[in-house]
CSV table of C-alpha atoms in Angstrom, one decimal:
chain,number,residue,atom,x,y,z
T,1,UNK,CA,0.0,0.0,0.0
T,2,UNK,CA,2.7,2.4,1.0
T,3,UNK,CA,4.6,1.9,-2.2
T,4,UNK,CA,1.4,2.1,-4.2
T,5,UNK,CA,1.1,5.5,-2.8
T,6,UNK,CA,4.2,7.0,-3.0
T,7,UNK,CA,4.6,5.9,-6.9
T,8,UNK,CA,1.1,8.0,-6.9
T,9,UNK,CA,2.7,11.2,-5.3
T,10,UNK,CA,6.0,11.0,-7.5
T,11,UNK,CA,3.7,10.5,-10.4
T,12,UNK,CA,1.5,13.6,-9.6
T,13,UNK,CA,4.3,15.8,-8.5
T,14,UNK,CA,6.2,14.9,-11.8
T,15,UNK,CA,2.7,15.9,-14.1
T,16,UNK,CA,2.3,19.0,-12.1
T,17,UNK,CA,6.1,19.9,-13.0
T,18,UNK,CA,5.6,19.2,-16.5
T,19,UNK,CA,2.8,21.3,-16.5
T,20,UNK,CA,4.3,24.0,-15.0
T,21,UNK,CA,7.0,23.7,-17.3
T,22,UNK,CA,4.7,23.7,-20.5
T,23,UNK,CA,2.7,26.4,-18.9
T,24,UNK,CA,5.8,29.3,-19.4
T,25,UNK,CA,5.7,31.1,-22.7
T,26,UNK,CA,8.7,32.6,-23.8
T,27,UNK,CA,8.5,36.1,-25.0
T,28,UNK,CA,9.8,35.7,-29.0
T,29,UNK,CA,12.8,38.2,-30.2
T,30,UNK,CA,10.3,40.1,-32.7
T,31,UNK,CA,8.1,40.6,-29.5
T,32,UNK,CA,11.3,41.9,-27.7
T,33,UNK,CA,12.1,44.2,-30.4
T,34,UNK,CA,8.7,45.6,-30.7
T,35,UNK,CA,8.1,46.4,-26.8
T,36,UNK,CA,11.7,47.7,-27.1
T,37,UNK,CA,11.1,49.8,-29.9
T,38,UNK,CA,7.9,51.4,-28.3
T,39,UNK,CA,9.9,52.2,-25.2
T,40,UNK,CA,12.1,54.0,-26.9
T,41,UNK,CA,10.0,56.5,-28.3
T,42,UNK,CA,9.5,57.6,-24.8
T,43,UNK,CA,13.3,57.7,-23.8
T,44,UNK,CA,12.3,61.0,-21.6
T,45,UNK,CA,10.5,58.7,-19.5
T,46,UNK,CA,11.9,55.2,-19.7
T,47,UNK,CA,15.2,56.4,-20.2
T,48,UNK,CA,17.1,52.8,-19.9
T,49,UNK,CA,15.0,50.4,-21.5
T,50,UNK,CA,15.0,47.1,-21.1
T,51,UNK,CA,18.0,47.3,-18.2
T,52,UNK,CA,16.8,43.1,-19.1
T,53,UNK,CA,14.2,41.0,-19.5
T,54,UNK,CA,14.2,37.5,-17.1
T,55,UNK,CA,13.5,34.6,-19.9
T,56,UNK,CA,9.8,36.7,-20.9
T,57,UNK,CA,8.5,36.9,-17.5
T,58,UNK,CA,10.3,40.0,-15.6
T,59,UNK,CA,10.9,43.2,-17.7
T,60,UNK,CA,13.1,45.5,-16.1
T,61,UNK,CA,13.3,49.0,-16.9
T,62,UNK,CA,15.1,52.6,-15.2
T,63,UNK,CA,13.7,55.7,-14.4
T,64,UNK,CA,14.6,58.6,-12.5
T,65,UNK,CA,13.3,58.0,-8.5
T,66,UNK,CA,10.9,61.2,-8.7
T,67,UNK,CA,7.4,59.9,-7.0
T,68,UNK,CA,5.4,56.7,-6.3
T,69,UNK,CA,2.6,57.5,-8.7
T,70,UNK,CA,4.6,58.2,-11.7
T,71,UNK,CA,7.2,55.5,-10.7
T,72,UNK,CA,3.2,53.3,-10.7
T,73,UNK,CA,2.0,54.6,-13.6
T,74,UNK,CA,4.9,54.1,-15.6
T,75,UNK,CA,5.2,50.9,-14.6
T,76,UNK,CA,1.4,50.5,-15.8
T,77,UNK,CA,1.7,51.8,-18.9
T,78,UNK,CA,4.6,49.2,-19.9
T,79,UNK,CA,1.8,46.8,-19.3
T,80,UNK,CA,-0.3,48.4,-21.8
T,81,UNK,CA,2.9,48.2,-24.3
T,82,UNK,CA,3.5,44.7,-23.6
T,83,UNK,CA,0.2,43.9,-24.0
T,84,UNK,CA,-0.2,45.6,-27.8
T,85,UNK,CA,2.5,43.2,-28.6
T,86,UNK,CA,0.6,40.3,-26.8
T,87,UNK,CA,3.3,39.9,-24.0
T,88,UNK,CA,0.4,38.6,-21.5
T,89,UNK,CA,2.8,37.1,-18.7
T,90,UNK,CA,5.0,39.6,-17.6
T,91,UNK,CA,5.7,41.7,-14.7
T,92,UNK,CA,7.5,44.7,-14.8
T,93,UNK,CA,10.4,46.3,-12.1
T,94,UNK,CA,11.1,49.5,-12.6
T,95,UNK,CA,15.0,50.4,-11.1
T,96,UNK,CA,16.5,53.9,-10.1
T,97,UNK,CA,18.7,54.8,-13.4
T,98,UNK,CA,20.4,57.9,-11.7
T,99,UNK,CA,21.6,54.7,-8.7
T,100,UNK,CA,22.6,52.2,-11.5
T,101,UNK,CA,24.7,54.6,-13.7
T,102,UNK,CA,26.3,56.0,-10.3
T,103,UNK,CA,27.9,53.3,-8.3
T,104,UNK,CA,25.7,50.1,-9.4
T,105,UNK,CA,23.1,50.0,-6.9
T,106,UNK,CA,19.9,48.5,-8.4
T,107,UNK,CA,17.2,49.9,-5.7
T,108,UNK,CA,13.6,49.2,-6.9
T,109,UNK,CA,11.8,51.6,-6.9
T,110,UNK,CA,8.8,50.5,-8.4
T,111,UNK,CA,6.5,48.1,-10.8
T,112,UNK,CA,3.8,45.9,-11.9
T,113,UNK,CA,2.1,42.8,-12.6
T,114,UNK,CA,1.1,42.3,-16.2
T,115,UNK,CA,0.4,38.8,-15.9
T,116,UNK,CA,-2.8,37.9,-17.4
């Protein structure tokens, strides 16, 4: 009975990695250059963009520490971007620019979940 069960657990837990597995959707390098490009067009506010992006689901971008709620709403509107280019499961982190190009220090400062 006890190795009857455990074969069921190994089995489960291995189906439930495999789904998890199959379940992440990598972001392709014409969606990349296409949130990229639409960034850029804004370099006044997303002045470093991406600083990198974590295998499609983290998007990482700089801008200047001025206040919460345009740190928020940045961070927002990059959600609308990715979502034109139907980037659906990706959170963004925004990171202090001024704190990077000075001596390295990636504070965050900000960001949001785009995951849909």
């Amino acid at each position: 009975m006890k190795k009857t069960l455990l074969i069921i657990v190994i089995a489960v837990a291995a189906g439930v990695g495999y789904f998890l597995e199959t379940k992440k959707v990598q972001v392709t390098t014409q969606q990349r250059a296409s949130v990229e490009a639409a960034l850029a067009l804004e370099s006044e506010r997303y002045p470093a963009t991406p600083v990198w992006w974590a295998d499609g689901d983290i998007l990482a971008v700089g801008m200047r520490a001025v206040d919460e709620a345009v740190i928020t709403a940045g961070a927002k509107d990059i959600c609308k971007i990715l979502w034109k280019f139907d980037v659906n499961r990706t959170a963004v982190e925004v990171y202090d620019i001024e704190k990077i190009q000075q001596n390295d220090d990636w504070k965050l400062i900000g960001g949001a979940d785009c995951r849909r």
